[in-house]
Coordinates of C-alpha atoms and ligand atoms in Angstrom, one line a residue:
X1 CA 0.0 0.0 0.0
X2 CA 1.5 3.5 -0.6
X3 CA 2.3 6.2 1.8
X4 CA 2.8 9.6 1.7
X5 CA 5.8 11.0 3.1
X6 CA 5.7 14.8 4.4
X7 CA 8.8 16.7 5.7
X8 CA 8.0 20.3 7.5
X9 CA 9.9 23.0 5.4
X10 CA 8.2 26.3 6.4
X11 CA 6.0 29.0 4.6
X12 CA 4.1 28.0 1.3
X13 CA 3.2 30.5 -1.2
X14 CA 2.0 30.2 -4.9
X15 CA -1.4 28.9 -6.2
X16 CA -3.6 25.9 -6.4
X17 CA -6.0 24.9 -8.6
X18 CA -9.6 23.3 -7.3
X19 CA -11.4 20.6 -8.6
X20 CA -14.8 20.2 -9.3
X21 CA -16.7 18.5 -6.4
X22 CA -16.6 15.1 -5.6
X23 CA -20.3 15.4 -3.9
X24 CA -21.4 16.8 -6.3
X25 CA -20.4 14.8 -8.6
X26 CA -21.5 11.9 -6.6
X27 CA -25.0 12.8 -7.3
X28 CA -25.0 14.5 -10.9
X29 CA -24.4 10.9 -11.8
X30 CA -26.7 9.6 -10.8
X31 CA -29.1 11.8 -11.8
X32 CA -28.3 10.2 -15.4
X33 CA -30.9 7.6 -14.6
X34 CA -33.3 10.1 -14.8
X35 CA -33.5 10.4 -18.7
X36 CA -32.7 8.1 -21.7
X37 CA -30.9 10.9 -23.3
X38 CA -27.2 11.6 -22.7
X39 CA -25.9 13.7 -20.0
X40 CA -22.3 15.6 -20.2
X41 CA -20.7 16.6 -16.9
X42 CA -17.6 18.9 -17.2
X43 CA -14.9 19.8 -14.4
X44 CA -15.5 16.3 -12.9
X45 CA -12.3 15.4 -10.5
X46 CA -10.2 12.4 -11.1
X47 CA -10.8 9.9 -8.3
X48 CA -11.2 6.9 -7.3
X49 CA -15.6 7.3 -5.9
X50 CA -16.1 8.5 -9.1
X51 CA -14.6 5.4 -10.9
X52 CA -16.8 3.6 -8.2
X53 CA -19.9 5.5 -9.3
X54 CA -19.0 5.0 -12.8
X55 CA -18.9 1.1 -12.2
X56 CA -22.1 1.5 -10.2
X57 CA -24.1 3.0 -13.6
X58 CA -22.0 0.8 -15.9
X59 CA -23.9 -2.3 -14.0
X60 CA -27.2 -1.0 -14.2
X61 CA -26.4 -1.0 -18.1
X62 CA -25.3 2.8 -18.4
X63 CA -23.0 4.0 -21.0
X64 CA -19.9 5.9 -19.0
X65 CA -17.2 6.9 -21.0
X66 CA -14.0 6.8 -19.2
X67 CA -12.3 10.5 -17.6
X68 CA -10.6 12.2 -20.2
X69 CA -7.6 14.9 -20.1
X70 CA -10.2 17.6 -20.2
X71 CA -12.4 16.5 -17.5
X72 CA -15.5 15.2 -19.3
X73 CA -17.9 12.6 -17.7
X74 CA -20.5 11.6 -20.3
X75 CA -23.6 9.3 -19.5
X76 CA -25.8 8.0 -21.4
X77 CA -28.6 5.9 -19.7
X78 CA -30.7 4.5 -22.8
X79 CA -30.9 1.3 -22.4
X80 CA -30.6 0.3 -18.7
X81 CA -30.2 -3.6 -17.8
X82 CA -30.8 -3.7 -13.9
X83 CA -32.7 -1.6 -11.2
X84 CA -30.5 -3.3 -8.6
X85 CA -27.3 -1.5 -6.8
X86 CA -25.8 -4.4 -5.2
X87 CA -23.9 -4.5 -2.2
X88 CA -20.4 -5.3 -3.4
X89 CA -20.2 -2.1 -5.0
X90 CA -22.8 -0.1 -2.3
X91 CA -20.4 -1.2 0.6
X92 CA -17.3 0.5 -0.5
X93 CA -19.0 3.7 -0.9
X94 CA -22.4 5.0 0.7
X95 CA -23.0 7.8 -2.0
X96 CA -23.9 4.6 -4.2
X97 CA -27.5 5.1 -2.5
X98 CA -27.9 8.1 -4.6
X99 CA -29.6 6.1 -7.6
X100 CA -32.5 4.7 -5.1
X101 CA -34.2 7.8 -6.1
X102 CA -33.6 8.1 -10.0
X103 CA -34.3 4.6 -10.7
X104 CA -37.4 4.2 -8.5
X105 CA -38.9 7.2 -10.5
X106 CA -38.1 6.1 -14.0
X107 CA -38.9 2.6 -13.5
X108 CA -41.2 2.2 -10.7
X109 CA -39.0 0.2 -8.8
X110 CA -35.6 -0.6 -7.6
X111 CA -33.2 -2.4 -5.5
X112 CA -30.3 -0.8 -3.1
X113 CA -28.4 -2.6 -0.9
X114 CA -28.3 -0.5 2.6
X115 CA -24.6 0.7 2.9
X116 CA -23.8 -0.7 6.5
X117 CA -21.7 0.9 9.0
X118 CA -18.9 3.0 8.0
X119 CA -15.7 4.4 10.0
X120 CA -17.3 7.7 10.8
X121 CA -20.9 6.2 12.5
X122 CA -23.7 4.2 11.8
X123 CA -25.4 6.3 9.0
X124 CA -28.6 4.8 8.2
X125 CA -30.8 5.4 5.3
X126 CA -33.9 6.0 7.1
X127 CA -34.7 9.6 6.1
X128 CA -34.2 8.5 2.5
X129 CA -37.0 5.9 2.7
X130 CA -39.8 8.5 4.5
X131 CA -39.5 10.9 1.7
X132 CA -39.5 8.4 -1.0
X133 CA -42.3 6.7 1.0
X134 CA -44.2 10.2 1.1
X135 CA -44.1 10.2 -3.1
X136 CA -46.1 7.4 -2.7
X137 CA -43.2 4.7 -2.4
X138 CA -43.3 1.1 -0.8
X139 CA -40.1 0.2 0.6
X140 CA -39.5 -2.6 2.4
X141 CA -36.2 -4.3 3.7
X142 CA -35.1 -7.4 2.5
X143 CA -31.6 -9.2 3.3
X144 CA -30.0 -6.3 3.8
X145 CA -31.4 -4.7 0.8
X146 CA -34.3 -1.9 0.0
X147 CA -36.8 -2.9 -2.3
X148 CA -38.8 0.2 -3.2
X149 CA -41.6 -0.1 -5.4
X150 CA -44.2 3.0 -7.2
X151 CA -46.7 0.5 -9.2
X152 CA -48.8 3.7 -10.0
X153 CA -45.3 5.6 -10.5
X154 CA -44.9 8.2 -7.6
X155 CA -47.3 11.1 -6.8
X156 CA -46.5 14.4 -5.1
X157 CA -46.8 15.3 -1.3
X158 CA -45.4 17.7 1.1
X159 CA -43.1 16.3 3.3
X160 CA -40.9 17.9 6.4
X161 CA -37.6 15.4 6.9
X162 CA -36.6 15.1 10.4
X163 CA -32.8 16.3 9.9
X164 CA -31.7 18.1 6.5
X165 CA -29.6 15.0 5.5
X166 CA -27.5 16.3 2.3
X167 CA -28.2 12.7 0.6
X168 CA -32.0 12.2 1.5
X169 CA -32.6 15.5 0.0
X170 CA -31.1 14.7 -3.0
X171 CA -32.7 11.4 -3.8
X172 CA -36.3 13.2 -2.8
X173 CA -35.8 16.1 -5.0
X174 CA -34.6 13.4 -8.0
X175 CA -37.5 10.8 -7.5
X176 CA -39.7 14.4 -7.3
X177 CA -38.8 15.8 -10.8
X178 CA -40.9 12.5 -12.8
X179 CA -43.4 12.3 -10.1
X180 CA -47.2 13.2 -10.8
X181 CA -48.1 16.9 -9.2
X182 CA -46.2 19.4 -7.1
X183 CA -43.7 17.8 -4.3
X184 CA -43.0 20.1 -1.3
X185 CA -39.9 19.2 1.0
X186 CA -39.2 21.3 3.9
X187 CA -36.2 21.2 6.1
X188 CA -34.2 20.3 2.9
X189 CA -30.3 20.5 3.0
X190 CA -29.1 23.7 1.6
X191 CA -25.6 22.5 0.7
X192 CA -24.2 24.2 -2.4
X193 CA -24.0 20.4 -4.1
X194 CA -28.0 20.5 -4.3
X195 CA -28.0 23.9 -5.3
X196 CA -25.7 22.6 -8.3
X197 CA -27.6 19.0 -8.8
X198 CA -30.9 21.4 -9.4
X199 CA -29.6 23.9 -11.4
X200 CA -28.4 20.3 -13.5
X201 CA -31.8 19.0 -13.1
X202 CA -33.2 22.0 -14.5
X203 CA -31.3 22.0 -17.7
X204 CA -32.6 18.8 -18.1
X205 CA -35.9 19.8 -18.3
X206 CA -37.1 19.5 -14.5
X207 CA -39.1 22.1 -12.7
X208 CA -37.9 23.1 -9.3
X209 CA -38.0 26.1 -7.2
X210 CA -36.3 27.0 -3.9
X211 CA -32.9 25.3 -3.9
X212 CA -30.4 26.7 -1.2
X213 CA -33.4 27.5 0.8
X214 CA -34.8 24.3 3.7
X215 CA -37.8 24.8 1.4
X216 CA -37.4 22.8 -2.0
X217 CA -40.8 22.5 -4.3
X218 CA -40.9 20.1 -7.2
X219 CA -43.1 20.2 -10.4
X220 CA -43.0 16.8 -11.5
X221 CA -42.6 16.5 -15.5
X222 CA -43.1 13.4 -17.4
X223 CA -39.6 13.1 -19.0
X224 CA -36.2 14.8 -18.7
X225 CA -34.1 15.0 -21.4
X226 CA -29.6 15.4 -22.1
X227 CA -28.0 18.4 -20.6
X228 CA -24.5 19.5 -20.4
X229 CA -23.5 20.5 -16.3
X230 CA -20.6 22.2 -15.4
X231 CA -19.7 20.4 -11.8
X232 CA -19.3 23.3 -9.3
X233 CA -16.1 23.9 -7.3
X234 CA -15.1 21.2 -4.7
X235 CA -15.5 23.5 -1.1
X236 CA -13.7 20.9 0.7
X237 CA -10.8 20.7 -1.3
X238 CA -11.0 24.4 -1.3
X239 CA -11.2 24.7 3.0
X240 CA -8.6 21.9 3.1
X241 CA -5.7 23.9 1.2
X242 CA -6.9 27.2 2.6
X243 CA -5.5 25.5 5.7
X244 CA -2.0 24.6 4.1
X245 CA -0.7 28.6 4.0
X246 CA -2.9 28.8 7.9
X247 CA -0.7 26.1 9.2
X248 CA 2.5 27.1 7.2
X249 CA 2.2 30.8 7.1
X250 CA 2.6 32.1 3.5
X251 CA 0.4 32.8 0.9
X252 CA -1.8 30.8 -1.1
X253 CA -4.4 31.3 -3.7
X254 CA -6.9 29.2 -4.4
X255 CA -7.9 29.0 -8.1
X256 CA -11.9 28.7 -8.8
X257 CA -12.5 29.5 -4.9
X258 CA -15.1 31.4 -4.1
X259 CA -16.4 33.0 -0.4
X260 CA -20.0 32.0 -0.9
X261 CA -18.9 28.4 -0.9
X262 CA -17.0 29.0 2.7
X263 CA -18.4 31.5 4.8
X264 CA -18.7 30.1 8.1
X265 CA -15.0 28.3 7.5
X266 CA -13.2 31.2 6.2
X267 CA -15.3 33.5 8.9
X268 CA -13.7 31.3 12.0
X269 CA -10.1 31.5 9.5
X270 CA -10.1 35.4 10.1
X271 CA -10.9 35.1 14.1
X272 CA -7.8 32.7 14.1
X273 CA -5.7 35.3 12.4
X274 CA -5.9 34.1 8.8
X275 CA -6.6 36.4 6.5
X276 CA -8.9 35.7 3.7
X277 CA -9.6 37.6 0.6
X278 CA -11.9 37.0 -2.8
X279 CA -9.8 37.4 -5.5
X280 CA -11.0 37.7 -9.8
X281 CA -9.2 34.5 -9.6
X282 CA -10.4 32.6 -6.6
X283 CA -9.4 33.3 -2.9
X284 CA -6.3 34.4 -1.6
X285 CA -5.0 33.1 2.1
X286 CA -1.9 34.5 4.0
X287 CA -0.5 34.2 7.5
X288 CA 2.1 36.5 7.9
X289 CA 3.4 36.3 11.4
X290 CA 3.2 35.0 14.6
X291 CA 0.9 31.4 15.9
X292 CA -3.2 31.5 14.8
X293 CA -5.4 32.1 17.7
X294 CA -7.7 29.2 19.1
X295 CA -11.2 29.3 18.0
X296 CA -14.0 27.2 19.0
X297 CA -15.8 25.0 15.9
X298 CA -18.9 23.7 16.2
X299 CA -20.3 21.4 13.0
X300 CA -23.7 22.1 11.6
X301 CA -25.5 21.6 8.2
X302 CA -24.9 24.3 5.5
X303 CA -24.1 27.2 6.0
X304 CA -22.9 26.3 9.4
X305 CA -19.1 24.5 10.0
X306 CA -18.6 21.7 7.6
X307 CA -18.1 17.8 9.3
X308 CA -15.7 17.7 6.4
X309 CA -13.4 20.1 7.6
X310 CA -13.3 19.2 11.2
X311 CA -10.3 17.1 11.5
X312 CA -8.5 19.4 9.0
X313 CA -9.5 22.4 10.9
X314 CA -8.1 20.4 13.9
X315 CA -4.6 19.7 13.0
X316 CA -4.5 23.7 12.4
X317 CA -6.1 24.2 16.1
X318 CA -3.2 21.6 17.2
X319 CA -0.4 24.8 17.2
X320 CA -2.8 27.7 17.8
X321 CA -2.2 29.6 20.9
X322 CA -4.5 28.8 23.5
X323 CA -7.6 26.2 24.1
X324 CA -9.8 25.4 21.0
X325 CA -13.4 23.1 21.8
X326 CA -14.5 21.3 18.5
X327 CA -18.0 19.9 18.6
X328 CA -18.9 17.3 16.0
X329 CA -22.8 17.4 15.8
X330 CA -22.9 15.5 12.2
X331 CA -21.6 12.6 12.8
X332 CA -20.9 10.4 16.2
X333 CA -17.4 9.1 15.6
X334 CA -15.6 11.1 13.6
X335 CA -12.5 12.1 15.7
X336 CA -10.6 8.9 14.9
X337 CA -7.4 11.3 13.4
X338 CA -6.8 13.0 17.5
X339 CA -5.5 9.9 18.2
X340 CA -2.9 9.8 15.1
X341 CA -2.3 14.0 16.0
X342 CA -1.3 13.0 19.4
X343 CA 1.0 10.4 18.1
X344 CA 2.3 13.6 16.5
X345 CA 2.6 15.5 19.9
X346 CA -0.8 17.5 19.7
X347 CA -2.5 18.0 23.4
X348 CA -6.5 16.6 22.2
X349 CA -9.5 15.4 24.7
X350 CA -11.9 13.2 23.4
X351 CA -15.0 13.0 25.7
X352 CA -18.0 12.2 23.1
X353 CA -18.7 14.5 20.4
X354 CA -16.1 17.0 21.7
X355 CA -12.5 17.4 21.6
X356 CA -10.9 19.8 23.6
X357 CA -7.3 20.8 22.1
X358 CA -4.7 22.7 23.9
X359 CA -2.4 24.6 21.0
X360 CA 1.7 23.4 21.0
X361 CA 4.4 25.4 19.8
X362 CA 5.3 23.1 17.1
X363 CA 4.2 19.4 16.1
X364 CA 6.6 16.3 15.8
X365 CA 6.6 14.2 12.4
X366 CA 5.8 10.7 13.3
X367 CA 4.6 7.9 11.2
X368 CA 0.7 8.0 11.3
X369 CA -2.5 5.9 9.9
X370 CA -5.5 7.7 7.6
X371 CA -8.8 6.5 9.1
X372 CA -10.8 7.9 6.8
X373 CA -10.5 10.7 3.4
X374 CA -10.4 13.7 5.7
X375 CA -8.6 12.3 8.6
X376 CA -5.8 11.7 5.9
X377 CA -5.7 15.2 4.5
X378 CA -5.3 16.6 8.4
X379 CA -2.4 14.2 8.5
X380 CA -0.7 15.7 5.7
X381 CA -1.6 19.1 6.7
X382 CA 0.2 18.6 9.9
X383 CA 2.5 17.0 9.0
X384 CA 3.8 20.4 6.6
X385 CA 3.7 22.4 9.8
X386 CA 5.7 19.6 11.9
X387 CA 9.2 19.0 12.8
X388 CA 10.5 16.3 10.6
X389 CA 9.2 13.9 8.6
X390 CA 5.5 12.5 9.0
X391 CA 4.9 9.3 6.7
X392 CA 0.8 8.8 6.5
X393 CA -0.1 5.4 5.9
X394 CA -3.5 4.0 4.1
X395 CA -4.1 6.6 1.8
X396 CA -5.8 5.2 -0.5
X397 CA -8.4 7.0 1.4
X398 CA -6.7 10.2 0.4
X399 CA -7.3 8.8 -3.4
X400 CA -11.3 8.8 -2.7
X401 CA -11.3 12.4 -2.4
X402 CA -8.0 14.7 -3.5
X403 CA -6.4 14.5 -7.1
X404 CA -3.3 15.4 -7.5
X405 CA -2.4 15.8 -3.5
X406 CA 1.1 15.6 -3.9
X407 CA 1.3 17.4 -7.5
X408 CA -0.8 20.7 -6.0
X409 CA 1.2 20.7 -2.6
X410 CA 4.8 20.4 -4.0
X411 CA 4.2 23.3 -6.5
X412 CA 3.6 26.0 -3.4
X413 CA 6.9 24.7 -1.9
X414 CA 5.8 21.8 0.3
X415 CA 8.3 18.9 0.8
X416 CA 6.1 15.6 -0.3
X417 CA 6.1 13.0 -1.9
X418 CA 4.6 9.4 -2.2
X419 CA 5.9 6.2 -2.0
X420 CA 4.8 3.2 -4.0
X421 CA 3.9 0.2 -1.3
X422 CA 5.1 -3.1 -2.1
Ligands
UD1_1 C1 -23.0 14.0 2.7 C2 -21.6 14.1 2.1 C3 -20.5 13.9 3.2 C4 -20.8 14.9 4.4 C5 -22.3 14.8 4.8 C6 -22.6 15.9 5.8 C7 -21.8 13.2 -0.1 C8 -21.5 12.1 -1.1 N1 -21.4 13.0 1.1 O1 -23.1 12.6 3.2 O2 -19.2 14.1 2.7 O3 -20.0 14.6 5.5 O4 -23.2 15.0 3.7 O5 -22.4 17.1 5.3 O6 -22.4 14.2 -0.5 N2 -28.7 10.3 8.6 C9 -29.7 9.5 9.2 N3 -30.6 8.9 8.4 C10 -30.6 9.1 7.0 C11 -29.6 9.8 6.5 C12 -28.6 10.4 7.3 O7 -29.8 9.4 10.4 O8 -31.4 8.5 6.3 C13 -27.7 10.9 9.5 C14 -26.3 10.4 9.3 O9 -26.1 9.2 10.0 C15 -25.5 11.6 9.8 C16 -26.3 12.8 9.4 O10 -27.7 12.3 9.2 O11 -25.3 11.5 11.1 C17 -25.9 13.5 8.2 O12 -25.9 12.7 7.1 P1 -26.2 13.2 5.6 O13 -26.4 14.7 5.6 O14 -27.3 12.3 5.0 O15 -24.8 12.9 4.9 P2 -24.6 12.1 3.6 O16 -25.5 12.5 2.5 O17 -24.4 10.6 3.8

């Protein structure tokens, strides 16, 4: 398996380019399923849960053609062989839910295997099934897979989900678009990945109002037809190398960035003492002198604190002056990189969903394990801003969600590189 080996050097300074969104990605995909006529996504990233979404549509009988140089995912689902997501491919990925919704409304019916547990909690599927269930579905679970059913096809309703759940939201709003009559969902997930699956959905033809607000409302139509989509910016990527210059000091700009897309991040950057400015380019991110401050996180849905910044925004907390208290309310295990920070010689207290981290002067390399895609990436960052060398182990996690880690890092002066496993 290969590593990635990381050796603290000082300030970074240069640009980065961003990547189109894997999550967003992740469900533009899908959304393929919808129609029988060809859909062209552009800006799509290069990794390896988009190959597993491509092999996902390839086995329900989609055409995928493979990534090219310039970014260009095309789908065509014409002529679709199966309605069934099975586990083997679910299991290593639980965005593979995403086509419950599609498929159920173009075909009345469908198969999903439930993901199962996953590092970062238990992450069930159940607010997925009462919206579907509210267009009219029949879901029932079966070894270990849904079978959802629409004999009559699905029929509009207003429905209010229990916790805006970014993926439930995104399967409703899809199964909505072909339904019969006018689908309201309140409390909907306002991430900017719906805002970009809708405005997708809309160029194929489907009528929806409201995106980016809790309140979504759906016009079913009776077919959609091809669109071309460009993928919007990856945010995560984005927040994850705005820390590199934090934790470095230098200065950074972040090609394609923009401040709409990371408000409540960049907003807690500034009261650290990192300054953040829009740029015509993307946004810019400097630290000129002296340690950040500690700041308090706490994670929320959009537009509050990501979850998928907290262990990045961690190893930067890790040699901040003073007492930082990060509360994860997203997910219920998702602190599994404190351990691997203290390995590195952070001061972190884990007591349930809150970690309490006392800021060092400076952090130790050490060799470390990636428990999951972000946990990696606050590895690496820390390891730029440590003493030594740091050599992060499993990251093929790292693969699932960053192109080009290594490629983008090096060219604003970072010392890393990866080594081929045996
Ligand atoms: C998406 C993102 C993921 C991000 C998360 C929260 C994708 C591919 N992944 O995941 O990177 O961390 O949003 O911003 O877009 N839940 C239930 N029942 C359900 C569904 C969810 O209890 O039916 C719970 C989950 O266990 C979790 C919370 O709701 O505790 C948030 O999950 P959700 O918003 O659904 O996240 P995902 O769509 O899986």
């Amino acid at each position: 398996m290969d590593s990635i080996l990381v050796t603290g050097n000082g300030p970074l300074n240069g640009q980065i380019p961003i990547a189109g969104a894997k999550n967003a990605c992740l469900t533009l995909m899908p959304a393929t399923l919808l129609s029988e006529e060809p859909l062209t996504l552009t800006n799509a990233p290069r990794l390896s849960d988009i190959k597993t979404m491509t092999a996902l549509l390839q086995s329900l009988g989609a055409e995928v053609s493979s990534l090219q140089d310039g970014q260009v995912q095309a789908m065509s689902s014409h002529d679709l062989t199966s309605q069934t997501a099975d586990y083997e491919i679910v299991r290593k990925m639980r965005a593979s839910n995403l086509v419950l919704g599609p498929l159920l409304a173009r075909f009345g019916h469908a198969v999903v295997s439930l993901p199962g547990g996953c590092a970062i909690g238990a992450r069930p599927m159940d607010l997925h099934v009462e919206g579907l269930e509210a267009l009219g579905a029949e879901i029932e679970l079966k070894d270990g897979y849904l079978h959802a059913k629409a004999p009559g096809g699905l029929k509009g309703g207003v429905h209010e989900m229990r916790f805006a759940s970014v993926g439930a939201t995104e399967n409703i709003v899809m199964a909505a678009t072909l339904a019969k009559g006018t689908t309201v969902l309140k409390n909907a997930a306002r991430e900017p990945e719906i805002v970009d699956l809708v405005e997708c959905l809309r160029k194929m033809g489907a009528q929806i109002a409201g995106e980016g607000t809790s309140t979504i409302e759906i016009q079913g139509v009776d077919r959609l037809h091809g669109a071309t989509h460009q993928v919007v910016i990856d945010r995560i990527e984005l927040g994850t190398y705005m820390l590199a210059p934090a934790i470095c000091g230098g200065e950074v700009e972040l090609l394609g960035g923009r401040m709409r897309l990371v408000e409540s991040f960049a907003a807690k950057l500034d009261a650290a003492g990192v300054s953040v400015e829009e740029t015509d380019k993307g946004l810019k991110v400097a630290r000129k002198n002296g340690r950040v401050r500690a700041v308090d996180v706490v994670t929320e849905p959009f537009p509050g604190f990501p979850t998928d910044l907290q262990a990045q925004m961690m190893a930067l907390m890790c040699t901040a002056e003073g007492t930082s208290v990060l509360e994860e309310r997203i997910f219920e295990n998702r602190f599994m990189h404190a351990p691997e920070l203290v390995r590195m010689g952070a001061d972190i207290e884990v007591h349930g969903g809150t970690a309490t981290v006392t800021g060092v002067e400076r952090l130790k390399g050490a060799p470390v394990m990636a428990t999951d895609l972000r946990a990696s990436v606050s590895l690496i960052l820390a390891g730029l801003a440590a003493e030594g060398e740091t050599v992060v182990s499993r990251v093929y996690h790292l693969d699932r969600g960053y192109e080009h880690v290594v490629r983008k890092l090096e060219g604003v002066g970072a010392k890393i590189e990866r080594i081929k496993g045996q």
